[in-house]
Structures are given as structure tokens and as C-alpha cells.
XYZ file of C-alpha atoms in Angstrom:
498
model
C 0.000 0.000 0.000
C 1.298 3.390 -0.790
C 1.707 5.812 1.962
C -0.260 9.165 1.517
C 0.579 11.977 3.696
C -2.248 14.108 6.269
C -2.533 17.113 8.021
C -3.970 16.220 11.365
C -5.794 19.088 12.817
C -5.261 22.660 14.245
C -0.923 22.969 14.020
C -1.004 25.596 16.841
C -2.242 23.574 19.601
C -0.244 24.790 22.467
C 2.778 26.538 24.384
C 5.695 24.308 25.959
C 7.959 26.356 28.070
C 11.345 25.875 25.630
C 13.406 23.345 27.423
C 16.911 23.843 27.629
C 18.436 20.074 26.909
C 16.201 16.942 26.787
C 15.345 16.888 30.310
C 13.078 15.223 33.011
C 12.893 18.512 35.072
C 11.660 20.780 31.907
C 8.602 22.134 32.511
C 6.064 21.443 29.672
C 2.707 23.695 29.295
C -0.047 22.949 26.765
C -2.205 25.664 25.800
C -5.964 24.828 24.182
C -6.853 26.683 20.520
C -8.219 29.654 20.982
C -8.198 29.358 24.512
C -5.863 31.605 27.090
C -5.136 29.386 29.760
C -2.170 27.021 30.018
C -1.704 23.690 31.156
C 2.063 22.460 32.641
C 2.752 19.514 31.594
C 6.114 18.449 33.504
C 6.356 14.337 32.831
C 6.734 12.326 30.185
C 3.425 10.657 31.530
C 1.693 14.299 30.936
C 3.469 14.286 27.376
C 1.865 11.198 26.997
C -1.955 11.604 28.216
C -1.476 14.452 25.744
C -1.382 12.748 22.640
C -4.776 12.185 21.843
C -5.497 16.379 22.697
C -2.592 16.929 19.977
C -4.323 14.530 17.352
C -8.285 14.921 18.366
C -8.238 10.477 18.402
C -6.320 8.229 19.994
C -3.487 6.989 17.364
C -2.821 2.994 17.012
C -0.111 1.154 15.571
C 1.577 4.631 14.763
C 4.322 6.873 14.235
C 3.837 10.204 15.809
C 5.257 13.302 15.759
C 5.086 16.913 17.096
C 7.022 19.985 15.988
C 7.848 22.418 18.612
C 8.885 26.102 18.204
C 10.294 28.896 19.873
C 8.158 31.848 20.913
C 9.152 34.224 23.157
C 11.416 31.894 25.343
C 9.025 29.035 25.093
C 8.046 26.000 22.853
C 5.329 26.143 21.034
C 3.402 23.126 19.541
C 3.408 23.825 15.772
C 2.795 20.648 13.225
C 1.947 17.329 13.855
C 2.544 14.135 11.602
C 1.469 10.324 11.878
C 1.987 7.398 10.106
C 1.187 3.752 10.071
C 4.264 1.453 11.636
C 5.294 -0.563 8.689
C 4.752 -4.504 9.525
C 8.313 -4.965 7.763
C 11.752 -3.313 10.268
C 13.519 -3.145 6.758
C 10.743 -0.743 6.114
C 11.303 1.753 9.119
C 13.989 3.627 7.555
C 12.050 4.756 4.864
C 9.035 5.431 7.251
C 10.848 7.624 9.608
C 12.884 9.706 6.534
C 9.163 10.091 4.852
C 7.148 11.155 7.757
C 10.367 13.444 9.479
C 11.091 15.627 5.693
C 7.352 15.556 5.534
C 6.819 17.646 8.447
C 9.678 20.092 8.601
C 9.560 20.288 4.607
C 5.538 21.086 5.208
C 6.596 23.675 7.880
C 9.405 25.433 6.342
C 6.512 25.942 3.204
C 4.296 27.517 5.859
C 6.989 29.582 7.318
C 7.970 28.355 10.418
C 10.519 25.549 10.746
C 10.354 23.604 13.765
C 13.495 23.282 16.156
C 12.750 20.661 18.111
C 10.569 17.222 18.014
C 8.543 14.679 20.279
C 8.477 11.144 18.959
C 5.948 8.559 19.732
C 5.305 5.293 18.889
C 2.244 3.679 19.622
C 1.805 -0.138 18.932
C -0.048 -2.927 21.223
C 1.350 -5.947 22.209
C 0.850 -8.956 19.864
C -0.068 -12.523 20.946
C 2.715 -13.371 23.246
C 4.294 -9.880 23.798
C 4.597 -7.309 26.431
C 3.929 -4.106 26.581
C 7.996 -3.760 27.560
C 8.453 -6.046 24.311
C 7.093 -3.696 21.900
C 9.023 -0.736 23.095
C 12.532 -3.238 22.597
C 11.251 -4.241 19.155
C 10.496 -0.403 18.467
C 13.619 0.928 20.057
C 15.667 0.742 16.339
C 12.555 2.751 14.533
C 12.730 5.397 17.708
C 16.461 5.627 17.096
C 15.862 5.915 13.318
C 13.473 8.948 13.498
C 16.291 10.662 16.296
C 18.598 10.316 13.537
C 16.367 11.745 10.420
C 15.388 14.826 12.774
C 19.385 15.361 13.677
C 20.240 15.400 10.069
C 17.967 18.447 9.635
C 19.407 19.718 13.188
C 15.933 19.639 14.645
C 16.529 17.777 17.890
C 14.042 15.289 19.278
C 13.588 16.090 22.830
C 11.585 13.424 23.843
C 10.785 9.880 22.458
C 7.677 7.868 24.248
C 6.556 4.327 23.230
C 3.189 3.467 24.722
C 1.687 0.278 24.719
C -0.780 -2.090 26.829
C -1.473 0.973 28.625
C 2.183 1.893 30.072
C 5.095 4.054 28.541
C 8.752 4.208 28.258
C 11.186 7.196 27.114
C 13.310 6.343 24.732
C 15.256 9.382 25.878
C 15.712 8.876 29.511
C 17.664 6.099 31.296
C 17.262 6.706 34.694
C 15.678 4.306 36.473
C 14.432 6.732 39.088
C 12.046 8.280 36.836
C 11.540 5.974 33.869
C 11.985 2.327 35.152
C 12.637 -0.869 32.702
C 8.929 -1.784 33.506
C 7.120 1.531 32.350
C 4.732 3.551 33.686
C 1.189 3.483 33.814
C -0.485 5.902 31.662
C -3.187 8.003 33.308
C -7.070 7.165 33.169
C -8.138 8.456 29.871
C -10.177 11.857 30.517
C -9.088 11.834 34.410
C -6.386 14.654 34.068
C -5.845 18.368 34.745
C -5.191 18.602 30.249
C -8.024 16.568 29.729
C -10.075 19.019 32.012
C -8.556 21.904 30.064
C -9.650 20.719 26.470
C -12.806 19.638 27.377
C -13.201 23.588 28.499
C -11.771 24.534 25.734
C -13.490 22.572 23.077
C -11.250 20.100 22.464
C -12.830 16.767 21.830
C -11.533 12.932 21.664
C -12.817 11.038 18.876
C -11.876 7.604 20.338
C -9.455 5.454 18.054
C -8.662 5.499 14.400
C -10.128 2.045 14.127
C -13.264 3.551 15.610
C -13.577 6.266 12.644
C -12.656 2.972 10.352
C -15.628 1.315 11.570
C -17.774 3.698 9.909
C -16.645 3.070 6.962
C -15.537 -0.472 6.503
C -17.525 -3.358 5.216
C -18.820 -5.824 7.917
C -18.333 -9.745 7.552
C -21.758 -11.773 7.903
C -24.245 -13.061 6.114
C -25.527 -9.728 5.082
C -22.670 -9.542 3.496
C -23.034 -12.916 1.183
C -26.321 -11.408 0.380
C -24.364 -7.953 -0.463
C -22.008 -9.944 -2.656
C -24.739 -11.873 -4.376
C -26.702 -8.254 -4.908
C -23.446 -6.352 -6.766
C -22.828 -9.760 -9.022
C -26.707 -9.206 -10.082
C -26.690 -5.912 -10.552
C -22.985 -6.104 -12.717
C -24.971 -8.556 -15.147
C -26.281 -5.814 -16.343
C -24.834 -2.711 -15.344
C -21.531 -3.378 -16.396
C -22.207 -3.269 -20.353
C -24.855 -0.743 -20.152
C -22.276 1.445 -18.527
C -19.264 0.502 -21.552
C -22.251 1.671 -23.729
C -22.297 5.671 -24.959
C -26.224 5.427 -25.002
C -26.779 3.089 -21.552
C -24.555 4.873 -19.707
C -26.407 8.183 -19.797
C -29.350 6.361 -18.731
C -27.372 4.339 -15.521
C -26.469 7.709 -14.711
C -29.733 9.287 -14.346
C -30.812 6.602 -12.801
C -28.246 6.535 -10.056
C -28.548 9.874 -9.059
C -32.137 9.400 -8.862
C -31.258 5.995 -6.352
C -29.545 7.927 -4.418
C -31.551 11.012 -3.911
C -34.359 8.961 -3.139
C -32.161 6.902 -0.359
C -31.405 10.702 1.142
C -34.516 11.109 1.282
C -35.497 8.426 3.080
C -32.377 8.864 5.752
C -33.264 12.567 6.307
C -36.611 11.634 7.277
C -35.928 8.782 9.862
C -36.360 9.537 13.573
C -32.888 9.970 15.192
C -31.225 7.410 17.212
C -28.517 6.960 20.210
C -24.576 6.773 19.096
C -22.798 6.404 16.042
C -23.265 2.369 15.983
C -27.242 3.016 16.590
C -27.079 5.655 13.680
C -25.094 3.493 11.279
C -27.325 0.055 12.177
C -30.471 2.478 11.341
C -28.553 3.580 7.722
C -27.727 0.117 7.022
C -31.627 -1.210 7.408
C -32.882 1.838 5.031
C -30.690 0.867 2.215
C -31.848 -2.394 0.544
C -29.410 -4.576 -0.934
C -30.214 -4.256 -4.610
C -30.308 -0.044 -4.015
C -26.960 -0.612 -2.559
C -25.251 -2.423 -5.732
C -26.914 -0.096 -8.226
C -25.407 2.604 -6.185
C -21.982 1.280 -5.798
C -21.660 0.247 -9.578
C -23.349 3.104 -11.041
C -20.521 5.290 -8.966
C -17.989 3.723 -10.623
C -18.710 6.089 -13.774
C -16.522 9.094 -12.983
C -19.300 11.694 -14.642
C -21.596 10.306 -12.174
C -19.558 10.225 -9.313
C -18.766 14.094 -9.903
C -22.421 14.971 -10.061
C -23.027 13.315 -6.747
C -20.185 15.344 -5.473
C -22.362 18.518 -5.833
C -24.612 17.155 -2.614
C -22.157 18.846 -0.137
C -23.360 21.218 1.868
C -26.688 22.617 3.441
C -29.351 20.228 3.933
C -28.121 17.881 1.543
C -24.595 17.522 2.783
C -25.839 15.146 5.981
C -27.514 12.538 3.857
C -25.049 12.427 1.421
C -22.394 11.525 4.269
C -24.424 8.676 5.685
C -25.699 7.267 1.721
C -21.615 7.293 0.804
C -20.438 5.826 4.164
C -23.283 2.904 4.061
C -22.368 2.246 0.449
C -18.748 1.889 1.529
C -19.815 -0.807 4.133
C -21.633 -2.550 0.706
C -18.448 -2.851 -1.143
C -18.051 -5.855 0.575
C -16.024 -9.465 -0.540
C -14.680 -8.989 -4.117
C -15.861 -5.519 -4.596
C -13.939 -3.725 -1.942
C -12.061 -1.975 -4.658
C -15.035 -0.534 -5.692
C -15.232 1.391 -2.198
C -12.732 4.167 -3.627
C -15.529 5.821 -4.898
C -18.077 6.272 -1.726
C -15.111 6.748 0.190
C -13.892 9.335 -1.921
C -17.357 10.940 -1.771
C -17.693 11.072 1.954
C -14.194 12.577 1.821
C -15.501 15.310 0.493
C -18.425 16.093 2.002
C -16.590 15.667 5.620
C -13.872 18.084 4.323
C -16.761 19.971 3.011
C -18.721 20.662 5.774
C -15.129 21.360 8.350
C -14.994 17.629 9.324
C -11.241 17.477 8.799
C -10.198 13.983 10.631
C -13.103 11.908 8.941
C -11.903 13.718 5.409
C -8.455 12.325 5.898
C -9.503 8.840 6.698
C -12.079 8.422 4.363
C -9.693 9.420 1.590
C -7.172 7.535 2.836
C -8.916 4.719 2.625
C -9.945 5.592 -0.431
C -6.831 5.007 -1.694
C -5.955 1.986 0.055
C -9.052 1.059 -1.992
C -7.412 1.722 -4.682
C -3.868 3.679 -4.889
C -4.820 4.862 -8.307
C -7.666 7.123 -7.797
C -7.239 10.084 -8.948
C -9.847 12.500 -7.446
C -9.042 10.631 -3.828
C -5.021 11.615 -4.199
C -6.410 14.910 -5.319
C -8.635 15.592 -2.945
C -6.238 14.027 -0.223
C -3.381 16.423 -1.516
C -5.481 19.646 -1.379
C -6.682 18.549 2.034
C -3.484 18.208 3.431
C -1.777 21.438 2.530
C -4.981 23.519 4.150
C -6.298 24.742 1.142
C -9.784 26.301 1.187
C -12.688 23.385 0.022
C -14.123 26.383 -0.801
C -12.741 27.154 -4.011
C -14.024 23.423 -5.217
C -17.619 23.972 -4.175
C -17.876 27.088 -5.868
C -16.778 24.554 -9.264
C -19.581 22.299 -8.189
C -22.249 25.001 -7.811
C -21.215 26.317 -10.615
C -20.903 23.109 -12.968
C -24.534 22.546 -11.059
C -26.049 25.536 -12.315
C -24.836 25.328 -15.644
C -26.731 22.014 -16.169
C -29.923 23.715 -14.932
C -32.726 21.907 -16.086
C -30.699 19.876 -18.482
C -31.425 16.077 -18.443
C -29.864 13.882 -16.152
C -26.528 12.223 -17.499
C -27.260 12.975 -21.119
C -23.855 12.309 -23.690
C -23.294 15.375 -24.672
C -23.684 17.421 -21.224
C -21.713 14.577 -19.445
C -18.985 15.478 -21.669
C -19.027 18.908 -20.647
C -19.529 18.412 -17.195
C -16.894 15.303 -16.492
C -14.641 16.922 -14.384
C -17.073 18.291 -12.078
C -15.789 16.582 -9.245
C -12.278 16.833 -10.329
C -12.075 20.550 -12.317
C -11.555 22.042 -8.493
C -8.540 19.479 -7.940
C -7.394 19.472 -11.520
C -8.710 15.676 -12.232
C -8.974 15.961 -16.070
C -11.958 14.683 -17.468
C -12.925 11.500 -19.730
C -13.957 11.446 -23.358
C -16.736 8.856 -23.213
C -17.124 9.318 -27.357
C -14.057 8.580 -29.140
C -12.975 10.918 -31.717
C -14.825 10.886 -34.963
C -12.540 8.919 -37.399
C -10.676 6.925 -34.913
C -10.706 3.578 -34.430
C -12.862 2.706 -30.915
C -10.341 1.378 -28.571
C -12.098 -1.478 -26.615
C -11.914 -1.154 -22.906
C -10.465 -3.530 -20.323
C -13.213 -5.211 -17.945
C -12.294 -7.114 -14.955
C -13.593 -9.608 -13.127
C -14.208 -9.200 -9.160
C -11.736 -11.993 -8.710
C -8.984 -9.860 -11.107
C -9.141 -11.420 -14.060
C -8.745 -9.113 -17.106
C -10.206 -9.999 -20.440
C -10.813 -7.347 -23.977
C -14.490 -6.706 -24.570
C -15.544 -4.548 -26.707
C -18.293 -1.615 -26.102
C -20.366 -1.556 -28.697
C -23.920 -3.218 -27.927
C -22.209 -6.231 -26.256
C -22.841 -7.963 -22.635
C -19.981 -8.194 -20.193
C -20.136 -12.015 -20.035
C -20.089 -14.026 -16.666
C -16.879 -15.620 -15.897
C -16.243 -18.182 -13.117
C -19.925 -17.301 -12.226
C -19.434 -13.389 -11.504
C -19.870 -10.762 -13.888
C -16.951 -8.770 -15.502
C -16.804 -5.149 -13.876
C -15.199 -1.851 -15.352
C -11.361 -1.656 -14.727
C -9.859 0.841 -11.958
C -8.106 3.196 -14.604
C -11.392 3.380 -16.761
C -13.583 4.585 -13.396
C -11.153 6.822 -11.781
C -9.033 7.577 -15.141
C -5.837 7.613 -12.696
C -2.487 6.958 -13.734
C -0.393 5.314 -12.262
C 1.839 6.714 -9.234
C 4.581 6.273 -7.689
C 4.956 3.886 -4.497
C 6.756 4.787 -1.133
C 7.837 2.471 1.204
C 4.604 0.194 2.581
C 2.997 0.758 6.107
C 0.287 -1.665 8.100
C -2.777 -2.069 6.064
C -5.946 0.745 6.341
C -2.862 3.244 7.793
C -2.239 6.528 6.784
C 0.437 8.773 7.030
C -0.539 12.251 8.364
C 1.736 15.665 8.066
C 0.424 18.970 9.223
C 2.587 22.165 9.011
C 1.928 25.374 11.343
């Protein structure tokens, strides 16, 4: 999986009285956004119980870091990065260069380099480890990241591994203060920081794989009946999409699916907790809606057009439709997920929902690395540009269509890059040139079999039971990218500047 870097929230976060060497007895004070009160945070186990304040969710199986600059005689938090730990230690190296040039790179751009660092790494024990194992296994990576940050003389005054609810400084070797078998971390929500965020607005989103949750496909039998739903559905979809005429037609009819599914969610009575709310989603959307959403997505005119629900009234609904369809994409369609993923992306980033934004499109491309409008989107999110200046495309694009008809050829043409004219995604040409021979498109099979078929008036056959389904590069119209050095599965890297 490529890596894909992330801003992670607000970069000025907090003051830290400037320490004058890497030092138990340097006093450490966190001040909340906005807010004028400050915090002291004078242990590593306060540097610690702050993590999750610095991020806004608690990080797993990560690499974090956080900048620190000097303002009037004291440290300031400035930029924060994360990444995934990679699974492979001949990986690290490239990890800990990527995420370390990332950040100070990313700073420097917004005009303030940061002069020192605080590492963390936060991993849980596997089967058979301790808490005290994880840190030795880790201890190479922590040196690895001291090393990258010396090269660009910003020190790292602090290193912290936390795992199975202790931590140990990589920094410190007194046994006084930071003994062989860790500390204890604090009660999450119990301290005097946590007491000063929550006053000043700063909330906890629980863990990344809680935000994953949302948006990942479940394994049950629903999900054989999902499966069995999509293969329908491609029997026909598939070639009525390759077709000029059909697709026009799949289009309207997918945007009027899915307006009618908003419907439907807006007006359901509200219900306790995310799980509740996503349970009540899930029962609204029947199976067969789902896979004529899902496929019909997969058409990048179509996709851009649904990208115009993103704000107002609309804007809720559309989240919810895109992340239940992203729970459908389940079995041998989960590369089909870039899409809905990509769409409720946007519409978090959209409507200020930063973290979700950066999840969503990183899984997006974990979905698949060659999505175009996902890396865009991801890109533009990460160096804090305004999602302003891509809705006013949208409402534009959406107002020049007026009353025009739903997905018709000639309009679709015009309009292709919806979606992706804010980015710079450039658009498809679903007519070939007049002249020119018809190139005939690549289909593949949801087990990944690729076979020739050509467009004209012809049926994606079944093969091995399932029905052929439009290749990646024809829905997203990506090329391909370069690949960085490969972290765990589902994680993303993160990188915000000041």
C-alpha cells in the first residue's frame, strides 16, 4: 500500500515552556486553541496523556510526531505528523525519513521551521508480547526517526513508546524516573489537560479504528447477500455502462437511487450513538439499491455529479448514503469502495470535518492507490487549502446544467470533471474521436481477471460465475503513481505544518 501523507488538525495547539536540553525537570505547558489558559505539563506521563489532545483520536499502531517552536522563550506546539508502523523493520527507515522531511519540509513551506521534536510510537502488544516487548522491538525505529530529525538539526527532545497501557522514554535512562517496567499511563479523561480541552473545546474522537468502523464493510451473512446483490446488478450494469447510449441512462438513474435513499435517511427519527445511527442507515438501504449505487458510482461523470450534494441540507444525507455504500463494497468488490469513500471525503472536508476527510480518503486510496480525485482531494486537504474554491466549481458546474437532463452524452462530456475541475482531475472522453478507431476497454472480473471486450452493444459475459466489472483506470481515469515504502494495512500517514 502506498503511503499518503495528512494534516492532522489545528498545528497551533499549544505553548511548551522551551526546554533547555532533553530533560526530566523541563517544565512542559499545553495551551488549548483559541483558549488563554495554560496547562504544565512536567512528565513524560503528561506528554503522553497528551497525545490524543494533539491529534483529536487516539493513534494505534503509529508513528507520531510533534514539531515544537520557539516563541518568546518558550516551545510552542506547531505541526503534527502520523503514520502507520510498517509490519516490515527493513521498512522503518524509509518510514521515519518520509514522515520526518514531511513535516519540517511542510513547515518550512508555511513559514515556520520547527526546532525541536517529540516522537511517539504507539503499537499494542501482539499474541505473546509485552507491553515492555514492543518498546525493545520499536527501540531501532525510535532511534531511526532521532537520527532523520538530527540530520535536519531539529533535535528530538523526547521519544515515548506506549503500549498495553504503560510508557517508556526512549530518551531517559534513569531508572528513578523511567523504570525498565514503564509507567502506567493516566485514566483516559481523568487529568488536569483533559479538564482543560474539554473547556476549551477540544474533543476525543476515540481510536482510528473507531472512525474505520464507519466506513468499513462488515463480515456476515448480510454480506453474502451484499455480494450476491453487486454480481446481479454487474450482469447488467456493467455493459450498459461501456455503452455511450446506456450509460447516460445508468447515470440518471443513479442519481435518482440515491436522492431517493437521502430522502429516506433525512426523514428517519434519530437514534442513540454512532453504531445506533449506522445500524439504522444500514436497514434503510436495501441490498439491490446498494449495488446499483456502488456500480453506477464507478462512472466518474456520475460520481462528480453526486459530489455537488455537499453542503446545506443535503450535505448530511449524502455523508451517511456514501459511508453505508462503503460498508456494501463488501467481498470482491472492496475496490469498488474508492468511490463512496472518496465521496464522503468530500463532504466531511466539506462541511469542516477534517479527521473523517483524511480517513475516508485515505482509505480511499488503500481502496485503490490509483484514484485520482481521492489523491487529489487528499493532496489539497493536506496542505490547508480552502474546500471552498471546489464547491464554488460544483455550484457552478450545477447551475450550468440547470434543467438539463440527467446524465445525457453530450452534457456529461461537458460536465466530467465536475468533481475533479476544483482538484485538476482531467476529465474522460466517453465518445471517441470521430474517425478513430474505438479502442475497446479492459473489464475485470471481481476476482482480477482481465479480459478485452468490446463496447459496442455487447454484454460483459459471466466468468467463473461473476460478472466482468469496469477496470480501476477506466472509473477513476488515474495513472499510475509512484509507491513509497509500505505501512500496516488501512494506515495513513498524516503531516500537518503550522
Amino acid at each position: 500500500m502506498t503511503n499518503h501523507s495528512e494534516t492532522t488538525g489545528p498545528s497551533d495547539s499549544g505553548d511548551i515552556p522551551r526546554p533547555e536540553q532533553p530533560s526530566r525537570k523541563a517544565p512542559t505547558s499545553y495551551e488549548g486553541p483559541g483558549d488563554e489558559h495554560q496547562v504544565t505539563l512536567r512528565t513524560p506521563a503528561e506528554l503522553a496523556d497528551a497525545l490524543p489532545y494533539l491529534l483529536g483520536y487516539r493513534p494505534e499502531d503509529s508513528i507520531v510526531l510533534a514539531a515544537l517552536r520557539d516563541r518568546e522563550g518558550r516551545g510552542r506546539f506547531g505541526g503534527r505528523a502520523r503514520l502507520g508502523i510498517p509490519a516490515s523493520p527493513d521498512d522503518w527507515a524509509c518510514a521515519a525519513g518520509q514522515l520526518v522531511h514531511g513535516l519540517i519540509t511542510g513547515s518550512e513551506r508555511r513559514g515556520v521551521r520547527p526546532e525541536q521534536m517529540v516522537a511517539y510510537l504507539c503499537q499494542e502488544p501482539a499474541r505473546g508480547e509485552t507491553g515492555r516487548d514492543v518498546m525493545e522491538r520499536l527501540r531501532p525505529l525510535a532511534q531511526r526517526l532521532r537520527v532523520e530529525c538530527g540530520t535536519l538539526d531539529v533535535p528530538v527532545v523526547e521519544a515515548l513508546c506506549i503500549s498495553a497501557g504503560r510508557f517508556w522514554s526512549y530518551c531517559c535512562d534513569d531508572e528513578a524516573c523511567c523504570p525498565a517496567e514503564g509507567l502506567p499511563m493516566g485514566l483516559p479523561g481523568t487529568s488536569v489537560l483533559a479538564a482543560a480541552a474539554t473547556y476549551a473545546g477540544i474533543q476525543v474522537r476515540g481510536s482510528l479504528s473507531d472512525l474505520r468502523a464507519r466506513l468499513l464493510p462488515g463480515e456476515n451473512a448480510v454480506a453474502e447477500e451484499q455480494t450476491a446483490a453487486l454480481d446481479a446488478a454487474a450482469t447488467t450494469l456493467v455493459a450498459r455502462i461501456l455503452d455511450p447510449d446506456g450509460r447516460s441512462e445508468v447515470a440518471r438513474e443513479t442519481l435518482e437511487t440515491a436522492e431517493r435513499v437521502m430522502r429516506r435517511f433525512a426523514g428517519a427519527p434519530p437514534v442513540s450513538g454512532l453504531p445506533a445511527e449506522d445500524l439504522r442507515d444500514d436497514h434503510l438501504l436495501g441490498h439491490d439499491e446498494a449495488a446499483a449505487l456502488i456500480l453506477g458510482l464507478q462512472d466518474r461523470t456520475t460520481r462528480d455529479r453526486a459530489a455537488g450534494w455537499m453542503e446545506g441540507d443535503e450535505a448530511g444525507p449524502a455523508l451517511r448514503l456514501w459511508r453505508a455504500l462503503a460498508r456494501r463494497c463488501v467481498g470482491p468488490y472492496g475496490e469498488h469502495a474508492a468511490a463512496p469513500l472518496t465521496l464522503a471525503g468530500w463532504v466531511a472536508w466539506s462541511t469542516g470535518d477534517e479527521l473523517e476527510a483524511r480517513e475516508a480518503l485515505a482509505m480511499a486510496l488503500g481502496a485503490d492507490s490509483d484514484y485520482l480525485f481521492a489523491r487529489l482531494l487528499h493532496q489539497a486537504c493536506n496542505e490547508g487549502l480552502d474546500p471552498e474554491s471546489i464547491r464554488r466549481c460544483l455550484r457552478a458546474e450545477r447551475e450550468d446544467r440547470g434543467g438539463a437532463e440527467v446524465g445525457s452524452p453530450d452534457e456529461g462530456e461537458r460536465t466530467s470533471a465536475t468533481g475533479s475541475r476544483g482538484p485538476g482531475e482531467p476529465s474522460p472522453a466517453p465518445r471517441p474521436p470521430s474517425g478513430r478507431r474505438r479502442r475497446a476497454r479492459s473489464l475485470t472480473s471481481a476476482d482480477g481477471t482481465r479480459r478485452r471486450a468490446k463496447p459496442q452493444n455487447r454484454e460483459a459475459r459471466p466468468e467463473n460465475g461473476r460478472p466482468r466489472t469496469p477496470s480501476r483506470a477506466e472509473r477513476s481515469g488515474a495513472g499510475r503513481t509512484g509507491r513509497t515504502c509500505s505501512p500496516t494495512p488501512g494506515a495513513a500517514a498524516e503531516g500537518c505544518g503550522e
